[in-house]
């Protein structure tokens, strides 16, 4: 993922009309990288990929030069659920997600750790660790890494602190198959101060201490509609929210982050990408 002369910037793009259309949409926006769903994000029904669709995707990717391609797992997946039925459906869904990523040559699969639904953080983390071990056992040899994403901490959601993500990663047996995804909006509303240079340095020092900066393999660059510590996940356009431009200028100017793909999940793709590029 290193060696790019252009910023590794991209957007989450729609797969409407076919998976390869996402690459064309990303290319038209000037994306060097993109994030997609490989199926409906809000339904359990699986999508079985046919060979022609896989070929079209791989050929279009080669033609556009978009690299890496990142996928985001279905929102219904909850590996921390105390409900046995949901837990097993989530396990099965993740195995399908990984298999689709392998067919398409997707590099990273972003996953929210899950909600413990009142069972408690300890039980929730144990459930996620067990699930990831089972998923890894079922997908031996898969190259795609599961990137655990920081969350806003709404309700019983796990992953709002770096320490919770670190605990999951430490306990998974094949943790070399895991990565870390930092979402700026999520960590901000979870209580991390990103409005000052000091806060920025504190965050990355904490990442290095807990998770390891080498495991940070994708970033979601989103401003926030809500205030720091609110635990409410509402994305805003870059510089138009409660975080402000300062953080994003620091990120885009940080040469140590140059090789990490940065994805926007905000309403105005083109304007946000142009603004971020202007900060380099």
PDB file of C-alpha atoms in Angstrom:
ATOM      1  CA  UNK A   1       0.000   0.000   0.000  1.00  0.00           C
ATOM      2  CA  UNK A   2       3.057   2.254   0.060  1.00  0.00           C
ATOM      3  CA  UNK A   3       4.828   3.953  -2.799  1.00  0.00           C
ATOM      4  CA  UNK A   4       1.931   6.081  -4.011  1.00  0.00           C
ATOM      5  CA  UNK A   5       2.873   9.496  -5.371  1.00  0.00           C
ATOM      6  CA  UNK A   6      -0.720  10.740  -5.050  1.00  0.00           C
ATOM      7  CA  UNK A   7      -2.530  10.871  -1.685  1.00  0.00           C
ATOM      8  CA  UNK A   8      -4.125   7.524  -0.834  1.00  0.00           C
ATOM      9  CA  UNK A   9      -7.535   9.156  -0.680  1.00  0.00           C
ATOM     10  CA  UNK A  10     -10.892   7.735  -1.603  1.00  0.00           C
ATOM     11  CA  UNK A  11     -14.560   7.451  -0.782  1.00  0.00           C
ATOM     12  CA  UNK A  12     -17.152   4.837   0.073  1.00  0.00           C
ATOM     13  CA  UNK A  13     -18.885   4.334  -3.268  1.00  0.00           C
ATOM     14  CA  UNK A  14     -22.081   2.615  -4.371  1.00  0.00           C
ATOM     15  CA  UNK A  15     -22.102  -0.792  -6.089  1.00  0.00           C
ATOM     16  CA  UNK A  16     -25.478  -0.081  -7.759  1.00  0.00           C
ATOM     17  CA  UNK A  17     -25.571  -1.605 -11.227  1.00  0.00           C
ATOM     18  CA  UNK A  18     -22.682  -3.980 -10.548  1.00  0.00           C
ATOM     19  CA  UNK A  19     -19.575  -4.179  -8.400  1.00  0.00           C
ATOM     20  CA  UNK A  20     -17.318  -2.854 -11.173  1.00  0.00           C
ATOM     21  CA  UNK A  21     -19.440   0.319 -11.318  1.00  0.00           C
ATOM     22  CA  UNK A  22     -18.063   1.257  -7.889  1.00  0.00           C
ATOM     23  CA  UNK A  23     -14.557   1.369  -9.366  1.00  0.00           C
ATOM     24  CA  UNK A  24     -15.752   3.572 -12.229  1.00  0.00           C
ATOM     25  CA  UNK A  25     -17.491   5.914  -9.781  1.00  0.00           C
ATOM     26  CA  UNK A  26     -14.342   6.084  -7.679  1.00  0.00           C
ATOM     27  CA  UNK A  27     -12.231   6.759 -10.755  1.00  0.00           C
ATOM     28  CA  UNK A  28     -14.532   9.598 -11.856  1.00  0.00           C
ATOM     29  CA  UNK A  29     -14.068  11.174  -8.392  1.00  0.00           C
ATOM     30  CA  UNK A  30     -10.292  10.922  -8.680  1.00  0.00           C
ATOM     31  CA  UNK A  31     -10.029   8.268  -5.957  1.00  0.00           C
ATOM     32  CA  UNK A  32      -6.776   6.369  -5.485  1.00  0.00           C
ATOM     33  CA  UNK A  33      -8.602   3.901  -3.207  1.00  0.00           C
ATOM     34  CA  UNK A  34     -12.270   3.065  -2.538  1.00  0.00           C
ATOM     35  CA  UNK A  35     -14.469   1.351   0.018  1.00  0.00           C
ATOM     36  CA  UNK A  36     -17.524  -0.717  -0.958  1.00  0.00           C
ATOM     37  CA  UNK A  37     -20.111  -3.115   0.396  1.00  0.00           C
ATOM     38  CA  UNK A  38     -20.010  -6.451  -1.443  1.00  0.00           C
ATOM     39  CA  UNK A  39     -23.726  -6.994  -0.680  1.00  0.00           C
ATOM     40  CA  UNK A  40     -26.643  -5.134   0.892  1.00  0.00           C
ATOM     41  CA  UNK A  41     -25.439  -3.563   4.144  1.00  0.00           C
ATOM     42  CA  UNK A  42     -28.804  -3.920   5.866  1.00  0.00           C
ATOM     43  CA  UNK A  43     -30.026  -7.418   4.886  1.00  0.00           C
ATOM     44  CA  UNK A  44     -28.950 -10.902   5.921  1.00  0.00           C
ATOM     45  CA  UNK A  45     -29.423 -12.388   2.453  1.00  0.00           C
ATOM     46  CA  UNK A  46     -26.078 -13.365   0.973  1.00  0.00           C
ATOM     47  CA  UNK A  47     -24.835 -12.342  -2.442  1.00  0.00           C
ATOM     48  CA  UNK A  48     -23.232 -15.138  -4.438  1.00  0.00           C
ATOM     49  CA  UNK A  49     -20.782 -13.723  -6.957  1.00  0.00           C
ATOM     50  CA  UNK A  50     -20.759 -15.155 -10.488  1.00  0.00           C
ATOM     51  CA  UNK A  51     -17.529 -15.550 -12.467  1.00  0.00           C
ATOM     52  CA  UNK A  52     -18.364 -12.853 -15.082  1.00  0.00           C
ATOM     53  CA  UNK A  53     -18.986 -10.266 -12.320  1.00  0.00           C
ATOM     54  CA  UNK A  54     -15.731 -11.181 -10.587  1.00  0.00           C
ATOM     55  CA  UNK A  55     -13.839 -10.882 -13.900  1.00  0.00           C
ATOM     56  CA  UNK A  56     -15.408  -7.493 -14.693  1.00  0.00           C
ATOM     57  CA  UNK A  57     -14.454  -6.201 -11.245  1.00  0.00           C
ATOM     58  CA  UNK A  58     -10.851  -7.402 -11.464  1.00  0.00           C
ATOM     59  CA  UNK A  59     -10.405  -6.090 -15.018  1.00  0.00           C
ATOM     60  CA  UNK A  60     -11.908  -2.694 -14.136  1.00  0.00           C
ATOM     61  CA  UNK A  61      -9.710  -2.449 -11.067  1.00  0.00           C
ATOM     62  CA  UNK A  62      -6.632  -3.116 -13.189  1.00  0.00           C
ATOM     63  CA  UNK A  63      -7.739  -0.510 -15.728  1.00  0.00           C
ATOM     64  CA  UNK A  64      -8.456   2.202 -13.147  1.00  0.00           C
ATOM     65  CA  UNK A  65      -5.410   1.411 -10.999  1.00  0.00           C
ATOM     66  CA  UNK A  66      -7.457   1.809  -7.809  1.00  0.00           C
ATOM     67  CA  UNK A  67      -5.520   0.193  -4.977  1.00  0.00           C
ATOM     68  CA  UNK A  68      -6.225  -0.852  -2.316  1.00  0.00           C
ATOM     69  CA  UNK A  69      -9.913  -1.778  -2.438  1.00  0.00           C
ATOM     70  CA  UNK A  70     -11.546  -1.954   0.983  1.00  0.00           C
ATOM     71  CA  UNK A  71     -14.865  -3.558   1.879  1.00  0.00           C
ATOM     72  CA  UNK A  72     -17.138  -2.750   4.811  1.00  0.00           C
ATOM     73  CA  UNK A  73     -19.001  -5.635   6.435  1.00  0.00           C
ATOM     74  CA  UNK A  74     -22.802  -5.739   6.646  1.00  0.00           C
ATOM     75  CA  UNK A  75     -24.182  -3.574   9.472  1.00  0.00           C
ATOM     76  CA  UNK A  76     -26.311  -6.424  10.883  1.00  0.00           C
ATOM     77  CA  UNK A  77     -23.278  -8.490  11.878  1.00  0.00           C
ATOM     78  CA  UNK A  78     -22.851  -8.578  15.664  1.00  0.00           C
ATOM     79  CA  UNK A  79     -20.087 -10.872  16.904  1.00  0.00           C
ATOM     80  CA  UNK A  80     -20.665  -9.693  20.486  1.00  0.00           C
ATOM     81  CA  UNK A  81     -24.353 -10.648  20.570  1.00  0.00           C
ATOM     82  CA  UNK A  82     -25.559 -12.757  23.518  1.00  0.00           C
ATOM     83  CA  UNK A  83     -28.412 -13.970  21.263  1.00  0.00           C
ATOM     84  CA  UNK A  84     -27.275 -17.351  19.913  1.00  0.00           C
ATOM     85  CA  UNK A  85     -29.288 -17.000  16.709  1.00  0.00           C
ATOM     86  CA  UNK A  86     -27.832 -13.575  15.843  1.00  0.00           C
ATOM     87  CA  UNK A  87     -24.356 -14.743  16.841  1.00  0.00           C
ATOM     88  CA  UNK A  88     -24.450 -17.728  14.465  1.00  0.00           C
ATOM     89  CA  UNK A  89     -25.945 -15.646  11.633  1.00  0.00           C
ATOM     90  CA  UNK A  90     -23.161 -13.109  12.168  1.00  0.00           C
ATOM     91  CA  UNK A  91     -20.495 -15.828  12.046  1.00  0.00           C
ATOM     92  CA  UNK A  92     -21.908 -17.198   8.801  1.00  0.00           C
ATOM     93  CA  UNK A  93     -22.222 -13.703   7.304  1.00  0.00           C
ATOM     94  CA  UNK A  94     -18.588 -12.885   8.087  1.00  0.00           C
ATOM     95  CA  UNK A  95     -17.373 -16.101   6.460  1.00  0.00           C
ATOM     96  CA  UNK A  96     -19.324 -15.131   3.312  1.00  0.00           C
ATOM     97  CA  UNK A  97     -17.919 -11.588   3.496  1.00  0.00           C
ATOM     98  CA  UNK A  98     -14.366 -12.936   3.548  1.00  0.00           C
ATOM     99  CA  UNK A  99     -15.015 -15.342   0.689  1.00  0.00           C
ATOM    100  CA  UNK A 100     -16.408 -12.534  -1.489  1.00  0.00           C
ATOM    101  CA  UNK A 101     -13.410 -10.349  -0.623  1.00  0.00           C
ATOM    102  CA  UNK A 102     -11.070 -13.171  -1.644  1.00  0.00           C
ATOM    103  CA  UNK A 103     -12.883 -13.635  -4.956  1.00  0.00           C
ATOM    104  CA  UNK A 104     -12.590  -9.916  -5.720  1.00  0.00           C
ATOM    105  CA  UNK A 105      -9.055  -9.432  -4.404  1.00  0.00           C
ATOM    106  CA  UNK A 106     -10.210  -6.981  -1.714  1.00  0.00           C
ATOM    107  CA  UNK A 107      -7.408  -6.072   0.707  1.00  0.00           C
ATOM    108  CA  UNK A 108      -9.221  -5.156   3.935  1.00  0.00           C
ATOM    109  CA  UNK A 109     -12.635  -5.909   5.421  1.00  0.00           C
ATOM    110  CA  UNK A 110     -13.765  -3.272   7.935  1.00  0.00           C
ATOM    111  CA  UNK A 111     -15.880  -4.559  10.825  1.00  0.00           C
ATOM    112  CA  UNK A 112     -17.564  -2.922  13.829  1.00  0.00           C
ATOM    113  CA  UNK A 113     -16.706  -5.089  16.878  1.00  0.00           C
ATOM    114  CA  UNK A 114     -20.364  -5.417  17.928  1.00  0.00           C
ATOM    115  CA  UNK A 115     -22.899  -4.703  20.705  1.00  0.00           C
ATOM    116  CA  UNK A 116     -22.969  -6.767  23.913  1.00  0.00           C
ATOM    117  CA  UNK A 117     -26.692  -5.950  24.415  1.00  0.00           C
ATOM    118  CA  UNK A 118     -26.392  -5.732  28.185  1.00  0.00           C
ATOM    119  CA  UNK A 119     -24.321  -8.886  28.674  1.00  0.00           C
ATOM    120  CA  UNK A 120     -21.343  -6.730  29.689  1.00  0.00           C
ATOM    121  CA  UNK A 121     -18.065  -5.683  28.101  1.00  0.00           C
ATOM    122  CA  UNK A 122     -16.150  -8.770  29.280  1.00  0.00           C
ATOM    123  CA  UNK A 123     -18.635 -11.230  27.804  1.00  0.00           C
ATOM    124  CA  UNK A 124     -18.926  -9.118  24.663  1.00  0.00           C
ATOM    125  CA  UNK A 125     -15.173  -9.112  24.056  1.00  0.00           C
ATOM    126  CA  UNK A 126     -14.954 -12.857  24.754  1.00  0.00           C
ATOM    127  CA  UNK A 127     -17.696 -13.454  22.181  1.00  0.00           C
ATOM    128  CA  UNK A 128     -15.919 -11.382  19.537  1.00  0.00           C
ATOM    129  CA  UNK A 129     -12.597 -13.152  20.161  1.00  0.00           C
ATOM    130  CA  UNK A 130     -14.205 -16.612  19.928  1.00  0.00           C
ATOM    131  CA  UNK A 131     -16.055 -15.590  16.765  1.00  0.00           C
ATOM    132  CA  UNK A 132     -12.930 -14.247  15.052  1.00  0.00           C
ATOM    133  CA  UNK A 133     -11.048 -17.443  15.929  1.00  0.00           C
ATOM    134  CA  UNK A 134     -13.847 -19.540  14.375  1.00  0.00           C
ATOM    135  CA  UNK A 135     -14.031 -17.295  11.289  1.00  0.00           C
ATOM    136  CA  UNK A 136     -10.268 -17.566  10.803  1.00  0.00           C
ATOM    137  CA  UNK A 137     -10.444 -21.366  11.167  1.00  0.00           C
ATOM    138  CA  UNK A 138     -13.124 -21.489   8.457  1.00  0.00           C
ATOM    139  CA  UNK A 139     -11.188 -19.229   6.061  1.00  0.00           C
ATOM    140  CA  UNK A 140      -7.665 -20.650   6.282  1.00  0.00           C
ATOM    141  CA  UNK A 141      -5.348 -19.098   3.722  1.00  0.00           C
ATOM    142  CA  UNK A 142      -7.505 -16.022   3.074  1.00  0.00           C
ATOM    143  CA  UNK A 143      -5.372 -12.941   2.433  1.00  0.00           C
ATOM    144  CA  UNK A 144      -7.943 -10.268   3.343  1.00  0.00           C
ATOM    145  CA  UNK A 145      -7.434  -8.781   6.812  1.00  0.00           C
ATOM    146  CA  UNK A 146     -10.349  -7.924   9.105  1.00  0.00           C
ATOM    147  CA  UNK A 147      -9.920  -4.293  10.183  1.00  0.00           C
ATOM    148  CA  UNK A 148     -11.619  -3.618  13.522  1.00  0.00           C
ATOM    149  CA  UNK A 149     -13.101  -0.124  13.479  1.00  0.00           C
ATOM    150  CA  UNK A 150     -13.362   2.314  16.364  1.00  0.00           C
ATOM    151  CA  UNK A 151     -16.965   3.079  17.283  1.00  0.00           C
ATOM    152  CA  UNK A 152     -18.853   6.038  18.727  1.00  0.00           C
ATOM    153  CA  UNK A 153     -19.801   4.078  21.849  1.00  0.00           C
ATOM    154  CA  UNK A 154     -23.578   4.382  21.518  1.00  0.00           C
ATOM    155  CA  UNK A 155     -25.508   2.058  23.801  1.00  0.00           C
ATOM    156  CA  UNK A 156     -23.681  -1.217  24.422  1.00  0.00           C
ATOM    157  CA  UNK A 157     -21.327  -0.836  21.446  1.00  0.00           C
ATOM    158  CA  UNK A 158     -17.801  -2.202  21.885  1.00  0.00           C
ATOM    159  CA  UNK A 159     -14.722  -0.511  20.435  1.00  0.00           C
ATOM    160  CA  UNK A 160     -15.170   3.096  21.537  1.00  0.00           C
ATOM    161  CA  UNK A 161     -11.808   2.960  23.286  1.00  0.00           C
ATOM    162  CA  UNK A 162      -8.460   1.947  21.820  1.00  0.00           C
ATOM    163  CA  UNK A 163      -8.012  -0.358  24.805  1.00  0.00           C
ATOM    164  CA  UNK A 164     -11.096  -2.424  23.902  1.00  0.00           C
ATOM    165  CA  UNK A 165      -9.896  -2.863  20.313  1.00  0.00           C
ATOM    166  CA  UNK A 166      -6.421  -3.786  21.631  1.00  0.00           C
ATOM    167  CA  UNK A 167      -7.862  -6.389  23.999  1.00  0.00           C
ATOM    168  CA  UNK A 168      -9.698  -8.111  21.146  1.00  0.00           C
ATOM    169  CA  UNK A 169      -6.631  -8.060  18.899  1.00  0.00           C
ATOM    170  CA  UNK A 170      -4.347  -9.402  21.637  1.00  0.00           C
ATOM    171  CA  UNK A 171      -6.608 -12.366  22.403  1.00  0.00           C
ATOM    172  CA  UNK A 172      -7.350 -13.549  18.840  1.00  0.00           C
ATOM    173  CA  UNK A 173      -5.089 -16.511  17.995  1.00  0.00           C
ATOM    174  CA  UNK A 174      -4.278 -15.498  14.400  1.00  0.00           C
ATOM    175  CA  UNK A 175      -4.069 -11.789  15.136  1.00  0.00           C
ATOM    176  CA  UNK A 176      -1.691 -11.229  12.219  1.00  0.00           C
ATOM    177  CA  UNK A 177      -4.899 -11.491  10.139  1.00  0.00           C
ATOM    178  CA  UNK A 178      -6.363  -8.462  11.930  1.00  0.00           C
ATOM    179  CA  UNK A 179      -5.877  -4.750  11.294  1.00  0.00           C
ATOM    180  CA  UNK A 180      -7.118  -1.491  12.817  1.00  0.00           C
ATOM    181  CA  UNK A 181      -9.445   1.094  11.253  1.00  0.00           C
ATOM    182  CA  UNK A 182      -9.537   4.568  12.806  1.00  0.00           C
ATOM    183  CA  UNK A 183     -12.681   6.635  12.226  1.00  0.00           C
ATOM    184  CA  UNK A 184     -12.120  10.305  13.146  1.00  0.00           C
ATOM    185  CA  UNK A 185     -15.790  11.041  13.846  1.00  0.00           C
ATOM    186  CA  UNK A 186     -16.153   7.948  16.039  1.00  0.00           C
ATOM    187  CA  UNK A 187     -13.109   8.567  18.234  1.00  0.00           C
ATOM    188  CA  UNK A 188     -14.063  12.233  18.620  1.00  0.00           C
ATOM    189  CA  UNK A 189     -17.616  11.553  19.814  1.00  0.00           C
ATOM    190  CA  UNK A 190     -16.239   8.729  21.989  1.00  0.00           C
ATOM    191  CA  UNK A 191     -14.290  11.403  23.887  1.00  0.00           C
ATOM    192  CA  UNK A 192     -10.888  11.788  22.215  1.00  0.00           C
ATOM    193  CA  UNK A 193      -9.983  15.453  21.776  1.00  0.00           C
ATOM    194  CA  UNK A 194      -8.977  15.934  18.140  1.00  0.00           C
ATOM    195  CA  UNK A 195      -9.295  19.716  18.011  1.00  0.00           C
ATOM    196  CA  UNK A 196      -5.737  20.491  19.102  1.00  0.00           C
ATOM    197  CA  UNK A 197      -2.282  19.502  17.878  1.00  0.00           C
ATOM    198  CA  UNK A 198      -1.620  18.086  21.350  1.00  0.00           C
ATOM    199  CA  UNK A 199      -4.791  15.967  21.177  1.00  0.00           C
ATOM    200  CA  UNK A 200      -3.743  14.684  17.754  1.00  0.00           C
ATOM    201  CA  UNK A 201      -0.321  13.609  19.020  1.00  0.00           C
ATOM    202  CA  UNK A 202      -1.868  12.083  22.157  1.00  0.00           C
ATOM    203  CA  UNK A 203      -4.204   9.961  20.007  1.00  0.00           C
ATOM    204  CA  UNK A 204      -1.426   8.533  17.842  1.00  0.00           C
ATOM    205  CA  UNK A 205       0.832   7.976  20.856  1.00  0.00           C
ATOM    206  CA  UNK A 206      -2.043   6.006  22.434  1.00  0.00           C
ATOM    207  CA  UNK A 207      -2.586   4.010  19.229  1.00  0.00           C
ATOM    208  CA  UNK A 208       1.086   3.065  19.173  1.00  0.00           C
ATOM    209  CA  UNK A 209       1.032   2.107  22.855  1.00  0.00           C
ATOM    210  CA  UNK A 210      -2.156   0.007  22.773  1.00  0.00           C
ATOM    211  CA  UNK A 211      -2.747  -1.350  19.270  1.00  0.00           C
ATOM    212  CA  UNK A 212       0.535  -0.623  17.516  1.00  0.00           C
ATOM    213  CA  UNK A 213       0.706   1.985  14.762  1.00  0.00           C
ATOM    214  CA  UNK A 214       1.845  -0.729  12.349  1.00  0.00           C
ATOM    215  CA  UNK A 215      -1.647  -2.255  12.645  1.00  0.00           C
ATOM    216  CA  UNK A 216      -3.358   0.977  11.524  1.00  0.00           C
ATOM    217  CA  UNK A 217      -4.151   0.050   7.915  1.00  0.00           C
ATOM    218  CA  UNK A 218      -7.156   2.215   7.028  1.00  0.00           C
ATOM    219  CA  UNK A 219      -8.655   5.500   8.192  1.00  0.00           C
ATOM    220  CA  UNK A 220     -12.159   6.924   7.811  1.00  0.00           C
ATOM    221  CA  UNK A 221     -11.924  10.704   7.569  1.00  0.00           C
ATOM    222  CA  UNK A 222     -15.227  12.162   8.743  1.00  0.00           C
ATOM    223  CA  UNK A 223     -16.086  15.361  10.576  1.00  0.00           C
ATOM    224  CA  UNK A 224     -18.804  15.165  13.227  1.00  0.00           C
ATOM    225  CA  UNK A 225     -22.255  16.743  13.509  1.00  0.00           C
ATOM    226  CA  UNK A 226     -22.168  16.114  17.270  1.00  0.00           C
ATOM    227  CA  UNK A 227     -19.954  17.341  20.087  1.00  0.00           C
ATOM    228  CA  UNK A 228     -16.931  15.571  21.570  1.00  0.00           C
ATOM    229  CA  UNK A 229     -17.981  12.849  24.007  1.00  0.00           C
ATOM    230  CA  UNK A 230     -21.601  12.827  22.797  1.00  0.00           C
ATOM    231  CA  UNK A 231     -21.328   9.172  21.657  1.00  0.00           C
ATOM    232  CA  UNK A 232     -23.626   9.979  18.723  1.00  0.00           C
ATOM    233  CA  UNK A 233     -22.374   8.851  15.297  1.00  0.00           C
ATOM    234  CA  UNK A 234     -23.365  11.520  12.742  1.00  0.00           C
ATOM    235  CA  UNK A 235     -20.867  12.285   9.979  1.00  0.00           C
ATOM    236  CA  UNK A 236     -20.380  15.807   8.631  1.00  0.00           C
ATOM    237  CA  UNK A 237     -18.449  17.231   5.672  1.00  0.00           C
ATOM    238  CA  UNK A 238     -14.748  17.917   6.296  1.00  0.00           C
ATOM    239  CA  UNK A 239     -14.271  21.160   8.226  1.00  0.00           C
ATOM    240  CA  UNK A 240     -18.008  21.798   8.566  1.00  0.00           C
ATOM    241  CA  UNK A 241     -18.483  19.904  11.813  1.00  0.00           C
ATOM    242  CA  UNK A 242     -17.442  19.975  15.449  1.00  0.00           C
ATOM    243  CA  UNK A 243     -13.910  18.710  14.756  1.00  0.00           C
ATOM    244  CA  UNK A 244     -12.989  21.352  12.168  1.00  0.00           C
ATOM    245  CA  UNK A 245     -10.283  21.509   9.501  1.00  0.00           C
ATOM    246  CA  UNK A 246      -7.284  21.409  11.834  1.00  0.00           C
ATOM    247  CA  UNK A 247      -7.287  17.647  12.408  1.00  0.00           C
ATOM    248  CA  UNK A 248      -7.564  16.857   8.712  1.00  0.00           C
ATOM    249  CA  UNK A 249      -4.732  19.235   7.845  1.00  0.00           C
ATOM    250  CA  UNK A 250      -2.553  17.421  10.392  1.00  0.00           C
ATOM    251  CA  UNK A 251      -3.497  13.987   9.026  1.00  0.00           C
ATOM    252  CA  UNK A 252      -2.907  14.927   5.388  1.00  0.00           C
ATOM    253  CA  UNK A 253       0.405  16.580   6.257  1.00  0.00           C
ATOM    254  CA  UNK A 254       1.663  13.656   8.359  1.00  0.00           C
ATOM    255  CA  UNK A 255       4.192  11.756   6.228  1.00  0.00           C
ATOM    256  CA  UNK A 256       4.041   8.775   8.620  1.00  0.00           C
ATOM    257  CA  UNK A 257       0.410   8.248   7.512  1.00  0.00           C
ATOM    258  CA  UNK A 258       1.081   8.683   3.770  1.00  0.00           C
ATOM    259  CA  UNK A 259       0.851   4.954   2.966  1.00  0.00           C
ATOM    260  CA  UNK A 260      -2.442   4.434   4.832  1.00  0.00           C
ATOM    261  CA  UNK A 261      -5.639   4.532   2.724  1.00  0.00           C
ATOM    262  CA  UNK A 262      -7.995   7.302   3.847  1.00  0.00           C
ATOM    263  CA  UNK A 263     -11.704   6.950   3.074  1.00  0.00           C
ATOM    264  CA  UNK A 264     -14.364   9.639   3.374  1.00  0.00           C
ATOM    265  CA  UNK A 265     -17.910   8.603   4.310  1.00  0.00           C
ATOM    266  CA  UNK A 266     -19.422  12.058   4.055  1.00  0.00           C
ATOM    267  CA  UNK A 267     -22.221  13.564   1.925  1.00  0.00           C
ATOM    268  CA  UNK A 268     -20.215  15.615  -0.595  1.00  0.00           C
ATOM    269  CA  UNK A 269     -17.548  13.308  -2.011  1.00  0.00           C
ATOM    270  CA  UNK A 270     -15.974  15.514  -4.665  1.00  0.00           C
ATOM    271  CA  UNK A 271     -15.748  18.670  -2.528  1.00  0.00           C
ATOM    272  CA  UNK A 272     -14.367  16.762   0.457  1.00  0.00           C
ATOM    273  CA  UNK A 273     -11.743  14.964  -1.631  1.00  0.00           C
ATOM    274  CA  UNK A 274     -10.623  18.244  -3.211  1.00  0.00           C
ATOM    275  CA  UNK A 275     -10.380  19.915   0.177  1.00  0.00           C
ATOM    276  CA  UNK A 276      -8.332  17.068   1.667  1.00  0.00           C
ATOM    277  CA  UNK A 277      -5.980  17.023  -1.334  1.00  0.00           C
ATOM    278  CA  UNK A 278      -5.419  20.754  -0.859  1.00  0.00           C
ATOM    279  CA  UNK A 279      -4.109  20.034   2.675  1.00  0.00           C
ATOM    280  CA  UNK A 280      -1.248  17.834   1.417  1.00  0.00           C
TER     281      UNK A 280
END
